[in-house]
Amino acid sequence: MEKKNCLILALDVTDRENALRIANEVSEYVDSIKVGYPLVLGEGLGIVKELAELAPVIADFKVADIPNTDRLICEQVFKAGADAVITHGFTGRDSLDSCVKVAEEYGRDVYVVTEMSHPGGVEFFRPVAETIAQMAADAGATGVVAPATRPERVRDIRKIIGNDLHIISPGVGAQGGSAADVINAGADWVIVGRSIYNSDSPADAAMKICNDMKC
Ligand code: O7M
């Protein structure tokens, strides 16, 4: 993903019309559009191709299965036109290797979740987040997902992965995180959903976040 605005839109709406309207309005401010279960379950995987005409699509399926199932999921995601996939890491190295291998075959990217941004994200992830980050680096993933709600954790994870991997960071706005703070802590991109798609003017909301970050 090319870094221009350091902003990824989390497009968690459930209908095609709204999704395309919002994506069109904000496309000049975002480097990528993250699509997950809400929209794909609402409208089908075909929405990925439509959105990919506006911006590269990150498929957020938080893939977390045995290597063979992970491979099948990633193949479907990339065939549908996604530029990147998001996987969990707690399923282990063999599962992650399977996703990275498919991504390499298709020339696409893989991001691995380390510690999640919501309050419950510390319960199980906290003790293993650094180990997952190291595994993501060892496995040749493109980057990791780390919480904008805890910039100090983004700093910790940056120390583990160095500068070769990217950090994409959700939790800005609706979850209380600050875009500028987490970029200063070492994130490459922020992922923002509700603060943009629930705004009366998604374009203005996206522009304001970009201006705040000065990335
Ligand atoms: O800005 P929001 O809170 O409306 O949306 C944040 C998006 O980021 C939403 O799509 C979440 O599913 C996602 N997300 C988190 O909020 N926290 C995480 O720890 C991880 C993700 C995510 O994208 O994981 C890949």
mmCIF file of C-alpha atoms and ligand atoms in Angstrom:
data_model
loop_
_atom_site.group_PDB
_atom_site.id
_atom_site.type_symbol
_atom_site.label_atom_id
_atom_site.label_comp_id
_atom_site.label_asym_id
_atom_site.label_seq_id
_atom_site.Cartn_x
_atom_site.Cartn_y
_atom_site.Cartn_z
ATOM 1 C CA MET A 1 0.000 0.000 0.000
ATOM 2 C CA GLU A 2 1.368 3.361 -0.971
ATOM 3 C CA LYS A 3 1.669 5.835 1.911
ATOM 4 C CA LYS A 4 0.056 9.176 1.069
ATOM 5 C CA ASN A 5 -2.382 10.109 3.837
ATOM 6 C CA CYS A 6 -1.681 7.437 6.514
ATOM 7 C CA LEU A 7 -5.416 6.825 6.720
ATOM 8 C CA ILE A 8 -7.327 3.571 6.156
ATOM 9 C CA LEU A 9 -11.122 3.679 6.095
ATOM 10 C CA ALA A 10 -12.851 0.883 8.043
ATOM 11 C CA LEU A 11 -15.986 0.560 5.946
ATOM 12 C CA ASP A 12 -18.209 -1.254 8.443
ATOM 13 C CA VAL A 13 -21.522 -0.383 6.862
ATOM 14 C CA THR A 14 -23.719 -3.230 5.684
ATOM 15 C CA ASP A 15 -25.228 -2.061 2.419
ATOM 16 C CA ARG A 16 -23.709 -1.512 -0.989
ATOM 17 C CA GLU A 17 -25.247 1.879 -1.719
ATOM 18 C CA ASN A 18 -23.962 3.451 1.486
ATOM 19 C CA ALA A 19 -20.596 1.737 1.118
ATOM 20 C CA LEU A 20 -20.020 3.056 -2.396
ATOM 21 C CA ARG A 21 -21.262 6.543 -1.526
ATOM 22 C CA ILE A 22 -18.928 6.850 1.462
ATOM 23 C CA ALA A 23 -16.001 5.269 -0.367
ATOM 24 C CA ASN A 24 -16.438 7.684 -3.268
ATOM 25 C CA GLU A 25 -16.622 10.677 -0.937
ATOM 26 C CA VAL A 26 -13.438 9.819 0.980
ATOM 27 C CA SER A 27 -11.329 8.078 -1.655
ATOM 28 C CA GLU A 28 -8.989 11.059 -2.109
ATOM 29 C CA TYR A 29 -8.139 11.038 1.628
ATOM 30 C CA VAL A 30 -7.606 7.327 2.248
ATOM 31 C CA ASP A 31 -4.772 5.046 1.176
ATOM 32 C CA SER A 32 -6.890 1.933 1.510
ATOM 33 C CA ILE A 33 -10.375 0.703 2.402
ATOM 34 C CA LYS A 34 -10.732 -2.047 4.994
ATOM 35 C CA VAL A 35 -13.691 -4.329 4.392
ATOM 36 C CA GLY A 36 -14.787 -6.967 6.871
ATOM 37 C CA TYR A 37 -17.620 -9.237 7.862
ATOM 38 C CA PRO A 38 -20.340 -6.563 8.232
ATOM 39 C CA LEU A 39 -20.181 -5.452 4.598
ATOM 40 C CA VAL A 40 -19.257 -8.779 3.002
ATOM 41 C CA LEU A 41 -21.968 -10.662 4.890
ATOM 42 C CA GLY A 42 -24.391 -7.899 3.956
ATOM 43 C CA GLU A 43 -23.546 -7.625 0.279
ATOM 44 C CA GLY A 44 -21.315 -10.536 -0.728
ATOM 45 C CA LEU A 45 -17.659 -10.742 -1.657
ATOM 46 C CA GLY A 46 -18.341 -8.990 -4.990
ATOM 47 C CA ILE A 47 -18.263 -5.650 -3.163
ATOM 48 C CA VAL A 48 -14.473 -6.021 -2.897
ATOM 49 C CA LYS A 49 -14.034 -5.646 -6.659
ATOM 50 C CA GLU A 50 -16.265 -2.579 -6.785
ATOM 51 C CA LEU A 51 -14.382 -0.881 -3.956
ATOM 52 C CA ALA A 52 -11.005 -1.869 -5.381
ATOM 53 C CA GLU A 53 -11.732 0.480 -8.292
ATOM 54 C CA LEU A 54 -11.646 3.368 -5.796
ATOM 55 C CA ALA A 55 -8.790 2.311 -3.501
ATOM 56 C CA PRO A 56 -6.811 -0.808 -2.565
ATOM 57 C CA VAL A 57 -8.924 -3.075 -0.361
ATOM 58 C CA ILE A 58 -7.750 -4.740 2.858
ATOM 59 C CA ALA A 59 -9.888 -7.795 3.598
ATOM 60 C CA ASP A 60 -10.330 -7.941 7.352
ATOM 61 C CA PHE A 61 -11.391 -11.523 7.943
ATOM 62 C CA LYS A 62 -9.053 -11.999 10.910
ATOM 63 C CA VAL A 63 -8.196 -15.381 9.461
ATOM 64 C CA ALA A 64 -7.691 -17.888 12.288
ATOM 65 C CA ASP A 65 -7.791 -21.529 11.250
ATOM 66 C CA ILE A 66 -5.643 -24.504 10.297
ATOM 67 C CA PRO A 67 -3.159 -23.884 7.475
ATOM 68 C CA ASN A 68 -5.270 -25.560 4.764
ATOM 69 C CA THR A 69 -8.408 -23.582 5.607
ATOM 70 C CA ASP A 70 -6.386 -20.373 5.882
ATOM 71 C CA ARG A 71 -4.974 -21.044 2.420
ATOM 72 C CA LEU A 72 -8.438 -21.521 0.946
ATOM 73 C CA ILE A 73 -9.708 -18.322 2.592
ATOM 74 C CA CYS A 74 -6.752 -16.241 1.405
ATOM 75 C CA GLU A 75 -7.084 -17.547 -2.146
ATOM 76 C CA GLN A 76 -10.740 -16.497 -2.246
ATOM 77 C CA VAL A 77 -9.920 -13.081 -0.812
ATOM 78 C CA PHE A 78 -7.171 -12.364 -3.341
ATOM 79 C CA LYS A 79 -9.185 -13.747 -6.271
ATOM 80 C CA ALA A 80 -11.955 -11.349 -5.238
ATOM 81 C CA GLY A 81 -9.562 -8.432 -5.775
ATOM 82 C CA ALA A 82 -8.319 -7.636 -2.271
ATOM 83 C CA ASP A 83 -4.862 -6.149 -2.025
ATOM 84 C CA ALA A 84 -4.243 -7.468 1.494
ATOM 85 C CA VAL A 85 -5.656 -9.796 4.120
ATOM 86 C CA ILE A 86 -5.696 -9.525 7.907
ATOM 87 C CA THR A 87 -4.987 -12.677 9.894
ATOM 88 C CA HIS A 88 -4.767 -13.594 13.540
ATOM 89 C CA GLY A 89 -1.443 -14.878 14.816
ATOM 90 C CA PHE A 90 -2.511 -16.947 17.814
ATOM 91 C CA THR A 91 -3.213 -19.937 15.569
ATOM 92 C CA GLY A 92 0.545 -20.390 15.188
ATOM 93 C CA ARG A 93 3.366 -20.135 12.714
ATOM 94 C CA ASP A 94 2.179 -22.846 10.324
ATOM 95 C CA SER A 95 -1.173 -21.113 9.851
ATOM 96 C CA LEU A 96 0.503 -17.746 9.304
ATOM 97 C CA ASP A 97 3.043 -19.285 6.900
ATOM 98 C CA SER A 98 0.147 -20.593 4.849
ATOM 99 C CA CYS A 99 -1.333 -17.073 4.490
ATOM 100 C CA VAL A 100 2.054 -15.517 3.681
ATOM 101 C CA LYS A 101 2.702 -18.163 1.014
ATOM 102 C CA VAL A 102 -0.601 -17.478 -0.762
ATOM 103 C CA ALA A 103 -0.010 -13.732 -0.494
ATOM 104 C CA GLU A 104 3.419 -14.142 -2.110
ATOM 105 C CA GLU A 105 1.901 -16.187 -4.945
ATOM 106 C CA TYR A 106 -0.609 -13.413 -5.637
ATOM 107 C CA GLY A 107 1.801 -10.542 -4.881
ATOM 108 C CA ARG A 108 -0.394 -9.286 -2.034
ATOM 109 C CA ASP A 109 0.032 -8.264 1.614
ATOM 110 C CA VAL A 110 -0.617 -9.876 4.998
ATOM 111 C CA TYR A 111 -1.180 -8.009 8.279
ATOM 112 C CA VAL A 112 -1.228 -9.871 11.597
ATOM 113 C CA VAL A 113 -3.228 -8.832 14.679
ATOM 114 C CA THR A 114 -1.032 -8.421 17.783
ATOM 115 C CA GLU A 115 -3.005 -6.798 20.645
ATOM 116 C CA MET A 116 -6.571 -5.616 20.038
ATOM 117 C CA SER A 117 -7.742 -2.076 20.744
ATOM 118 C CA HIS A 118 -10.876 -2.667 22.848
ATOM 119 C CA PRO A 119 -10.677 -3.043 26.672
ATOM 120 C CA GLY A 120 -10.959 -6.836 26.423
ATOM 121 C CA GLY A 121 -8.011 -6.781 24.027
ATOM 122 C CA VAL A 122 -5.616 -6.946 26.974
ATOM 123 C CA GLU A 123 -7.154 -10.052 28.581
ATOM 124 C CA PHE A 124 -5.617 -12.687 26.335
ATOM 125 C CA PHE A 125 -3.551 -10.742 23.804
ATOM 126 C CA ARG A 126 -1.395 -8.689 26.197
ATOM 127 C CA PRO A 127 0.873 -11.565 27.290
ATOM 128 C CA VAL A 128 1.415 -12.806 23.714
ATOM 129 C CA ALA A 129 1.332 -9.624 21.617
ATOM 130 C CA GLU A 130 5.113 -9.220 21.398
ATOM 131 C CA THR A 131 5.596 -12.911 20.568
ATOM 132 C CA ILE A 132 3.001 -12.635 17.794
ATOM 133 C CA ALA A 133 4.715 -9.473 16.490
ATOM 134 C CA GLN A 134 8.062 -11.299 16.389
ATOM 135 C CA MET A 135 6.442 -14.240 14.608
ATOM 136 C CA ALA A 136 4.922 -11.883 12.032
ATOM 137 C CA ALA A 137 8.395 -10.471 11.349
ATOM 138 C CA ASP A 138 9.986 -13.934 11.155
ATOM 139 C CA ALA A 139 7.247 -15.193 8.817
ATOM 140 C CA GLY A 140 7.712 -12.312 6.372
ATOM 141 C CA ALA A 141 4.331 -10.667 6.936
ATOM 142 C CA THR A 142 3.854 -7.156 5.553
ATOM 143 C CA GLY A 143 2.904 -5.718 8.897
ATOM 144 C CA VAL A 144 0.921 -5.937 12.094
ATOM 145 C CA VAL A 145 -2.224 -4.474 13.606
ATOM 146 C CA ALA A 146 -1.656 -2.698 16.948
ATOM 147 C CA PRO A 147 -3.957 -0.571 19.139
ATOM 148 C CA ALA A 148 -4.296 3.201 18.721
ATOM 149 C CA THR A 149 -6.010 3.176 22.114
ATOM 150 C CA ARG A 150 -2.627 2.312 23.672
ATOM 151 C CA PRO A 151 0.148 4.185 21.833
ATOM 152 C CA GLU A 152 2.672 2.835 24.349
ATOM 153 C CA ARG A 153 1.925 -0.666 23.031
ATOM 154 C CA VAL A 154 2.499 0.524 19.478
ATOM 155 C CA ARG A 155 5.889 1.759 20.676
ATOM 156 C CA ASP A 156 6.639 -1.636 22.292
ATOM 157 C CA ILE A 157 5.627 -3.499 19.155
ATOM 158 C CA ARG A 158 7.638 -1.185 16.904
ATOM 159 C CA LYS A 159 10.733 -2.063 18.963
ATOM 160 C CA ILE A 160 10.110 -5.763 18.294
ATOM 161 C CA ILE A 161 9.456 -5.572 14.543
ATOM 162 C CA GLY A 162 11.903 -2.795 13.628
ATOM 163 C CA ASN A 163 11.250 -0.677 10.564
ATOM 164 C CA ASP A 164 10.777 -3.399 7.961
ATOM 165 C CA LEU A 165 7.183 -4.159 8.885
ATOM 166 C CA HIS A 166 4.286 -1.723 8.810
ATOM 167 C CA ILE A 167 1.952 -1.001 11.702
ATOM 168 C CA ILE A 168 -1.703 -0.310 10.955
ATOM 169 C CA SER A 169 -3.593 0.950 13.961
ATOM 170 C CA PRO A 170 -7.322 0.964 14.772
ATOM 171 C CA GLY A 171 -9.046 2.619 17.728
ATOM 172 C CA VAL A 172 -8.952 6.287 16.726
ATOM 173 C CA GLY A 173 -11.990 8.457 17.461
ATOM 174 C CA ALA A 174 -14.950 6.273 18.503
ATOM 175 C CA GLN A 175 -12.691 4.079 20.680
ATOM 176 C CA GLY A 176 -10.901 7.086 22.176
ATOM 177 C CA GLY A 177 -7.493 6.956 20.470
ATOM 178 C CA SER A 178 -5.747 9.950 18.882
ATOM 179 C CA ALA A 179 -4.480 9.654 15.319
ATOM 180 C CA ALA A 180 -1.577 12.056 15.897
ATOM 181 C CA ASP A 181 -0.485 10.285 19.092
ATOM 182 C CA VAL A 182 -0.365 6.834 17.541
ATOM 183 C CA ILE A 183 1.451 8.041 14.419
ATOM 184 C CA ASN A 184 4.004 9.683 16.745
ATOM 185 C CA ALA A 185 4.282 6.363 18.589
ATOM 186 C CA GLY A 186 5.334 4.614 15.387
ATOM 187 C CA ALA A 187 2.207 3.557 13.508
ATOM 188 C CA ASP A 188 2.291 3.924 9.709
ATOM 189 C CA TRP A 189 -1.466 4.112 9.178
ATOM 190 C CA VAL A 190 -4.512 4.651 11.345
ATOM 191 C CA ILE A 191 -7.687 2.679 10.649
ATOM 192 C CA VAL A 192 -10.828 4.749 11.228
ATOM 193 C CA GLY A 193 -14.437 3.661 10.907
ATOM 194 C CA ARG A 194 -17.332 5.282 12.788
ATOM 195 C CA SER A 195 -15.771 8.756 13.064
ATOM 196 C CA ILE A 196 -15.824 8.867 9.270
ATOM 197 C CA TYR A 197 -18.768 6.784 8.066
ATOM 198 C CA ASN A 198 -21.175 8.067 10.743
ATOM 199 C CA SER A 199 -20.241 11.685 10.077
ATOM 200 C CA ASP A 200 -22.614 14.019 8.204
ATOM 201 C CA SER A 201 -19.658 14.711 5.951
ATOM 202 C CA PRO A 202 -17.349 11.689 5.702
ATOM 203 C CA ALA A 203 -14.971 13.648 3.446
ATOM 204 C CA ASP A 204 -14.603 16.489 5.966
ATOM 205 C CA ALA A 205 -14.102 13.990 8.794
ATOM 206 C CA ALA A 206 -11.400 12.166 6.833
ATOM 207 C CA MET A 207 -9.715 15.434 5.844
ATOM 208 C CA LYS A 208 -9.651 16.570 9.478
ATOM 209 C CA ILE A 209 -7.981 13.336 10.604
ATOM 210 C CA CYS A 210 -5.377 13.728 7.846
ATOM 211 C CA ASN A 211 -4.712 17.317 8.917
ATOM 212 C CA ASP A 212 -4.411 16.284 12.589
ATOM 213 C CA MET A 213 -1.810 13.631 11.730
ATOM 214 C CA LYS A 214 0.251 15.747 9.340
ATOM 215 C CA CYS A 215 1.684 12.454 8.103
HETATM 216 O O1 O7M B 1 -13.095 3.399 14.134
HETATM 217 P P1 O7M B 1 -13.990 2.279 14.583
HETATM 218 O O2 O7M B 1 -13.841 1.968 16.029
HETATM 219 O O3 O7M B 1 -15.429 2.451 14.175
HETATM 220 O O4 O7M B 1 -13.537 0.979 13.764
HETATM 221 C C1 O7M B 1 -12.322 0.344 13.964
HETATM 222 C C2 O7M B 1 -12.153 -0.766 12.965
HETATM 223 O O5 O7M B 1 -10.934 -1.450 13.246
HETATM 224 C C3 O7M B 1 -13.243 -1.831 12.994
HETATM 225 O O6 O7M B 1 -13.384 -2.330 11.660
HETATM 226 C C4 O7M B 1 -12.682 -2.910 13.878
HETATM 227 O O7 O7M B 1 -13.194 -4.171 13.549
HETATM 228 C C5 O7M B 1 -11.198 -2.819 13.558
HETATM 229 N N1 O7M B 1 -10.267 -3.222 14.641
HETATM 230 C C6 O7M B 1 -10.361 -2.661 15.885
HETATM 231 O O8 O7M B 1 -11.164 -1.762 16.134
HETATM 232 N N2 O7M B 1 -9.518 -3.092 16.878
HETATM 233 C C7 O7M B 1 -8.585 -4.040 16.690
HETATM 234 O O9 O7M B 1 -7.838 -4.364 17.610
HETATM 235 C C8 O7M B 1 -8.453 -4.593 15.415
HETATM 236 C C9 O7M B 1 -9.263 -4.136 14.391
HETATM 237 C C10 O7M B 1 -8.931 -4.580 13.084
HETATM 238 O O10 O7M B 1 -9.059 -3.951 12.082
HETATM 239 O O11 O7M B 1 -8.330 -5.737 13.047
HETATM 240 C C11 O7M B 1 -7.751 -6.119 11.891
#
